N, CA and C atoms as an extended XYZ file, in Angstrom:
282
Properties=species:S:1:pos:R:3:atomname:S:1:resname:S:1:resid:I:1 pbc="F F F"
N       -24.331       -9.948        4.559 N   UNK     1
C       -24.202       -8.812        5.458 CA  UNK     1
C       -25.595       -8.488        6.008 C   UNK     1
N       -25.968       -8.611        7.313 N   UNK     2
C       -27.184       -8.384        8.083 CA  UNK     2
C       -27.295       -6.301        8.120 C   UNK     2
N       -28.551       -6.537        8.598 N   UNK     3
C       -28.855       -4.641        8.350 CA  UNK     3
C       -27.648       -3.846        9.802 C   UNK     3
N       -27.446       -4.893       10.810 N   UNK     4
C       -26.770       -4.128       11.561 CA  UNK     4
C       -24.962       -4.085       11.756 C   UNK     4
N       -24.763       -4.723       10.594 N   UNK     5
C       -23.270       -4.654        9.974 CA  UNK     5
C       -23.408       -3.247        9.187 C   UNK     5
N       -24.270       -2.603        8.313 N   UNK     6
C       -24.571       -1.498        7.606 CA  UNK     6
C       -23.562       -0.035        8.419 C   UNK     6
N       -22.800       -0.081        7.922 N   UNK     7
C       -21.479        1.642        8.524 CA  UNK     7
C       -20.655        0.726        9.012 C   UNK     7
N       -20.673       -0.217        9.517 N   UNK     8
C       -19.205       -0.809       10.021 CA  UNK     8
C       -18.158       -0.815        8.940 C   UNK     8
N       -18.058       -0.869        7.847 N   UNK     9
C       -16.858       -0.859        6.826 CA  UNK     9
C       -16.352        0.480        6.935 C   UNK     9
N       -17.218        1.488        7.042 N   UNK    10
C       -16.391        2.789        6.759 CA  UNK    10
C       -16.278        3.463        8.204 C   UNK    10
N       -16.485        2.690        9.314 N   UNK    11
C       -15.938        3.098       10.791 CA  UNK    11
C       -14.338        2.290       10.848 C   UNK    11
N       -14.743        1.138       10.310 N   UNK    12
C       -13.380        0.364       10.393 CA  UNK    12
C       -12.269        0.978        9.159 C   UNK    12
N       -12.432        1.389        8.446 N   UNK    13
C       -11.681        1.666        7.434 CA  UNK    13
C       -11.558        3.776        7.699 C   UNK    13
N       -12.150        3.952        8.649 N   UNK    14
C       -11.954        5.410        9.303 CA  UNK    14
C       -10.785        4.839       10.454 C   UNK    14
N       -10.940        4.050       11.448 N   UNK    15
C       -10.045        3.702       12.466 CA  UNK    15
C        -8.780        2.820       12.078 C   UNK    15
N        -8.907        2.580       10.977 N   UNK    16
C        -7.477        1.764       10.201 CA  UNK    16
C        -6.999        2.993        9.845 C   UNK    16
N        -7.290        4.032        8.991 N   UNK    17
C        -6.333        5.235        9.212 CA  UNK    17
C        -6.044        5.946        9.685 C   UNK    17
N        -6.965        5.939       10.831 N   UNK    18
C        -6.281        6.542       12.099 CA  UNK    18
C        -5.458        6.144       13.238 C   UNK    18
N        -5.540        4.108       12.868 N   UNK    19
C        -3.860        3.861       13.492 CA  UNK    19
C        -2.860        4.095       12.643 C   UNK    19
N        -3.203        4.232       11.415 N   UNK    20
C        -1.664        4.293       10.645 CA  UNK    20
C        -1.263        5.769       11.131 C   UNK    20
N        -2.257        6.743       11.138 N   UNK    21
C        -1.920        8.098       11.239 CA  UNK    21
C        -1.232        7.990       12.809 C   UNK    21
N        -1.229        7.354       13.707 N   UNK    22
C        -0.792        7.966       14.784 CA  UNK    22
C         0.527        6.934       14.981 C   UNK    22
N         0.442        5.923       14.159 N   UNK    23
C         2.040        4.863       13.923 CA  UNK    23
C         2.738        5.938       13.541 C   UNK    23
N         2.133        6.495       12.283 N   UNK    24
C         3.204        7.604       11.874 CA  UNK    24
C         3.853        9.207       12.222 C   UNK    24
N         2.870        9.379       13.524 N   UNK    25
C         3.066       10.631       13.896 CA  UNK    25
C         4.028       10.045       15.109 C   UNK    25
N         4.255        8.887       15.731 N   UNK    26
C         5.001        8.174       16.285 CA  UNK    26
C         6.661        8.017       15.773 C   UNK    26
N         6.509        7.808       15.048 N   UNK    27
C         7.373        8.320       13.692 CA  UNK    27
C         8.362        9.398       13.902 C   UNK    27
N         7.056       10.200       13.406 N   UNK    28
C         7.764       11.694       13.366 CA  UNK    28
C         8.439       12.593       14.482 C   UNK    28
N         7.228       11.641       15.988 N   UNK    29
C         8.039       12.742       16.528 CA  UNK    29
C         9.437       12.084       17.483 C   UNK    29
N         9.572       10.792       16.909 N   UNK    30
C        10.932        9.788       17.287 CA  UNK    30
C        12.129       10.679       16.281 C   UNK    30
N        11.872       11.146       15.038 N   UNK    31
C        12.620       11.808       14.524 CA  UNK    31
C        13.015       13.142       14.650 C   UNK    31
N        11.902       13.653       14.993 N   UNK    32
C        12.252       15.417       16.013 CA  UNK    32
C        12.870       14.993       16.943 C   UNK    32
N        12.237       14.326       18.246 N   UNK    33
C        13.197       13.799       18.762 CA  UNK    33
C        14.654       13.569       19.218 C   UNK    33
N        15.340       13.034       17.601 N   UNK    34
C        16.614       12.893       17.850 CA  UNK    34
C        17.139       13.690       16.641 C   UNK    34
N        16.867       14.671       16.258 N   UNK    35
C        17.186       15.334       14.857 CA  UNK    35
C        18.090       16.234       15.299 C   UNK    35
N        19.326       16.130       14.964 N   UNK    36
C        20.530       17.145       15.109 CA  UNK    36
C        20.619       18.034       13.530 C   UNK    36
N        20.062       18.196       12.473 N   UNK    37
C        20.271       18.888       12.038 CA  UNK    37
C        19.305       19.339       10.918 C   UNK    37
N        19.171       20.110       10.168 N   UNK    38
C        17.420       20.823        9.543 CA  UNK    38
C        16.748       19.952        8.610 C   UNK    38
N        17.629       19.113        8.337 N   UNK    39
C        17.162       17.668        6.845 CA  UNK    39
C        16.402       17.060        8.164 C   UNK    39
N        16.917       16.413        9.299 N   UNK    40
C        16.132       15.782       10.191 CA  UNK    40
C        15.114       16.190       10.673 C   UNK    40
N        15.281       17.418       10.954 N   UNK    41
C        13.398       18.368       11.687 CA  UNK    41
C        12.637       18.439       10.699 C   UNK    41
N        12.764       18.664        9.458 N   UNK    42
C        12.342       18.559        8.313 CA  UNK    42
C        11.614       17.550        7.869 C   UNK    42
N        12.341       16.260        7.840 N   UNK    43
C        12.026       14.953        7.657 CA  UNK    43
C        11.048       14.680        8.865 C   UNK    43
N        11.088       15.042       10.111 N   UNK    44
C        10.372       14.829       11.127 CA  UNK    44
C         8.961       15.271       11.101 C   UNK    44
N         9.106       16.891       10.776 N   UNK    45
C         7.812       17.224       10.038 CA  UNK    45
C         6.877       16.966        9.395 C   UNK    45
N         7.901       16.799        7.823 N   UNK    46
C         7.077       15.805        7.049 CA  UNK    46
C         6.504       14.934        7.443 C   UNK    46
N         7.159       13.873        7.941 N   UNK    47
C         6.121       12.904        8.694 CA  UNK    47
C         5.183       13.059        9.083 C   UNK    47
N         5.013       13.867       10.472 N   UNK    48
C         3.738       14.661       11.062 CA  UNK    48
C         2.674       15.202       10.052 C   UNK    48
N         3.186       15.982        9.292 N   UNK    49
C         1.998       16.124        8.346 CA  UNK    49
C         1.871       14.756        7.344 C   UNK    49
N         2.294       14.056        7.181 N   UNK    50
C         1.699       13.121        6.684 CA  UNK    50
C         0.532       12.066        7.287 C   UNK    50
N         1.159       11.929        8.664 N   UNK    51
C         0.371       11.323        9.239 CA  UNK    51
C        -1.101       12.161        9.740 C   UNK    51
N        -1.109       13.517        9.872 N   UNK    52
C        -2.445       14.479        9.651 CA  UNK    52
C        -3.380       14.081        8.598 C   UNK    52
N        -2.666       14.168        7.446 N   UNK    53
C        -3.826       13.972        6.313 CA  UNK    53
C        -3.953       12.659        6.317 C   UNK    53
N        -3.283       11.447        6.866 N   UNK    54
C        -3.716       10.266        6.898 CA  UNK    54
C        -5.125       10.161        7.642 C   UNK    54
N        -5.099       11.057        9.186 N   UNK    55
C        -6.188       10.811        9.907 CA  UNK    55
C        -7.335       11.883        9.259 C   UNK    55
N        -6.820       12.954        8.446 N   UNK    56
C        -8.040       13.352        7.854 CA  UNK    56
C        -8.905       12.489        6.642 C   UNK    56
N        -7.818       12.081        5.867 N   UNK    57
C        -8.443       11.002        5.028 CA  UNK    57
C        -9.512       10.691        5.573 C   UNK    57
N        -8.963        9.524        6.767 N   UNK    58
C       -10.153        8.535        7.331 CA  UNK    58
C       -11.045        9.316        8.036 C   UNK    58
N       -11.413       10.412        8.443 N   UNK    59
C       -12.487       11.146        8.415 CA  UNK    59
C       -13.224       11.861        7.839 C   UNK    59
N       -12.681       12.269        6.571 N   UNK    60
C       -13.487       12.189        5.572 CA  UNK    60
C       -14.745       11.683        4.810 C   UNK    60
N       -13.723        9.826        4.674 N   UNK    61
C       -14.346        8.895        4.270 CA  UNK    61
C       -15.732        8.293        4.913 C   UNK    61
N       -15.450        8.512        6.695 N   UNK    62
C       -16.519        8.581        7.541 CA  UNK    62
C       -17.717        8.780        7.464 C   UNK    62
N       -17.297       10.596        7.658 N   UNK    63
C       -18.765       12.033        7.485 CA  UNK    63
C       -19.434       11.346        6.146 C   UNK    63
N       -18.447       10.713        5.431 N   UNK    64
C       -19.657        9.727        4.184 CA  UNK    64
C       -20.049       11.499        3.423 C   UNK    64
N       -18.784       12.544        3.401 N   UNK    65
C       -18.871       13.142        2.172 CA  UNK    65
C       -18.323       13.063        0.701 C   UNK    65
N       -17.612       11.807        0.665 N   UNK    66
C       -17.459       11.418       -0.304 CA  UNK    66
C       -17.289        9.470       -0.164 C   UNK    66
N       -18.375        9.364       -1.169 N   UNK    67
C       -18.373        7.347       -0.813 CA  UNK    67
C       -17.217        6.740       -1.316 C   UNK    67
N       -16.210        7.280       -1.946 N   UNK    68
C       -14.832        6.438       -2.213 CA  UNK    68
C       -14.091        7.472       -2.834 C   UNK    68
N       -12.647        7.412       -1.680 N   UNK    69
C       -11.741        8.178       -2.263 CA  UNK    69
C       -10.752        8.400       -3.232 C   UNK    69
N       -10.502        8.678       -4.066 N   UNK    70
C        -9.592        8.837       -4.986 CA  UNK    70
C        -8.487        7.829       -4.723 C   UNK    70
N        -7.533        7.512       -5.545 N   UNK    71
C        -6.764        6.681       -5.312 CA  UNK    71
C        -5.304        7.526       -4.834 C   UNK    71
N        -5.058        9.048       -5.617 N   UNK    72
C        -4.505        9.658       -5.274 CA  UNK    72
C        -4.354       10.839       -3.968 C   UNK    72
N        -5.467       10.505       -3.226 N   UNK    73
C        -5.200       11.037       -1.586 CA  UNK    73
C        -4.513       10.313       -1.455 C   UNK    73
N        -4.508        8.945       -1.069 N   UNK    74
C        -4.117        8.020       -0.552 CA  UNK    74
C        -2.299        7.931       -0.454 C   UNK    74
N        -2.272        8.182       -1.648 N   UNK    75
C        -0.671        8.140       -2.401 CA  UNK    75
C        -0.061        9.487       -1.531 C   UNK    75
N        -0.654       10.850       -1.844 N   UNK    76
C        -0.637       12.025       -1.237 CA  UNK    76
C        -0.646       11.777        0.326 C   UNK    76
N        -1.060       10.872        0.869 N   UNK    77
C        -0.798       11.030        2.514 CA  UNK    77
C         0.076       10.158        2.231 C   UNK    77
N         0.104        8.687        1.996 N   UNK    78
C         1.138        7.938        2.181 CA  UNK    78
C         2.671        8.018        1.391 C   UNK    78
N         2.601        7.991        0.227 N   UNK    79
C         4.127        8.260       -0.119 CA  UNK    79
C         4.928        9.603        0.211 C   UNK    79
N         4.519       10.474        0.556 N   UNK    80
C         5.429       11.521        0.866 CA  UNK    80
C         6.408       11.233        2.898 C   UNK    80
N         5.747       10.645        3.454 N   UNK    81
C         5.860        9.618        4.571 CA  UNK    81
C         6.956        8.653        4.475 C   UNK    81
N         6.963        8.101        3.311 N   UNK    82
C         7.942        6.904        3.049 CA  UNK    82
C         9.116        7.500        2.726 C   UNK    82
N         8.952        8.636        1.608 N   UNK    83
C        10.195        8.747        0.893 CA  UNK    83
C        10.900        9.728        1.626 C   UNK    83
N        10.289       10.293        2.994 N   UNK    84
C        11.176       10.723        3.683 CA  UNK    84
C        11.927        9.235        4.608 C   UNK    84
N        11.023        8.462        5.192 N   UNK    85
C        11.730        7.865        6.437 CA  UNK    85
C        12.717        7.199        5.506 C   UNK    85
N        12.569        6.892        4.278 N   UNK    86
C        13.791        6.546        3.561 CA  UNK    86
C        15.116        6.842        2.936 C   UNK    86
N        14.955        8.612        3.091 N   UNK    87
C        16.155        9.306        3.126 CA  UNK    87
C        16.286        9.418        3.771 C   UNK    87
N        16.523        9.502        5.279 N   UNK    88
C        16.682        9.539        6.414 CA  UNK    88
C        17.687        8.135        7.276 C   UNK    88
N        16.877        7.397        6.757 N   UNK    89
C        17.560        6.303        6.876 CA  UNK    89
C        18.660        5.928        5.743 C   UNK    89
N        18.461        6.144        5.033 N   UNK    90
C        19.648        5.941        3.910 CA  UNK    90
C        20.910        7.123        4.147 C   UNK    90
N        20.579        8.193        4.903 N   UNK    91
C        21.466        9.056        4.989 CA  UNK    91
C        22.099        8.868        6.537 C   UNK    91
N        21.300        7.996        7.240 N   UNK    92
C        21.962        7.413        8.318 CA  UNK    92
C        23.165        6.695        8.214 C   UNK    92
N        23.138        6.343        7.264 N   UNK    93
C        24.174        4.652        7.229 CA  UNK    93
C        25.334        5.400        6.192 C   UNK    93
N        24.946        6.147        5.547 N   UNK    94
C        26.143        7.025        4.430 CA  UNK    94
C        27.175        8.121        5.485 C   UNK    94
């Protein structure tokens, strides 16, 4: 690694969660969107805030106020994200 590679890991690993964050606010608001009833706006929500603290994560990690994040932000932005689009979808097909 040369001296002018030095911050590129944690710009790239700031802008990797900030495409996931906006895949997933993509997401959310495909599910507001088409949400006929309060489990769906709900679920839509959720999303949205999930995908928030995704893009706060990766700015966090940035400002370089903390040099490595917990393993449990991570979980905290991402699984609460999943286990909605997965009731959602599972309650689609039921």
């Amino acid at each position: 690694m040369t001296t002018e590679d030095r911050g590129l890991q944690a710009e790239r690993t700031r802008l990797a969660w900030s495409r996931t964050g906006l895949a997933c606010a993509g997401v959310g608001a495909l599910l507001l969107h088409g949400a006929m009833t309060p489990v769906a706006v709900g679920g839509g929500v959720g999303v949205l805030l999930c995908s928030l603290a995704m893009v706060l994560c990766g700015a966090r990690r940035y400002r370089g106020r903390v040099l490595v994040l917990p393993a449990w932000v991570g979980l905290v932005a991402v699984v609460p994200c999943v286990v909605v689009v997965l009731v959602l979808v599972v309650g689609q097909r039921g």
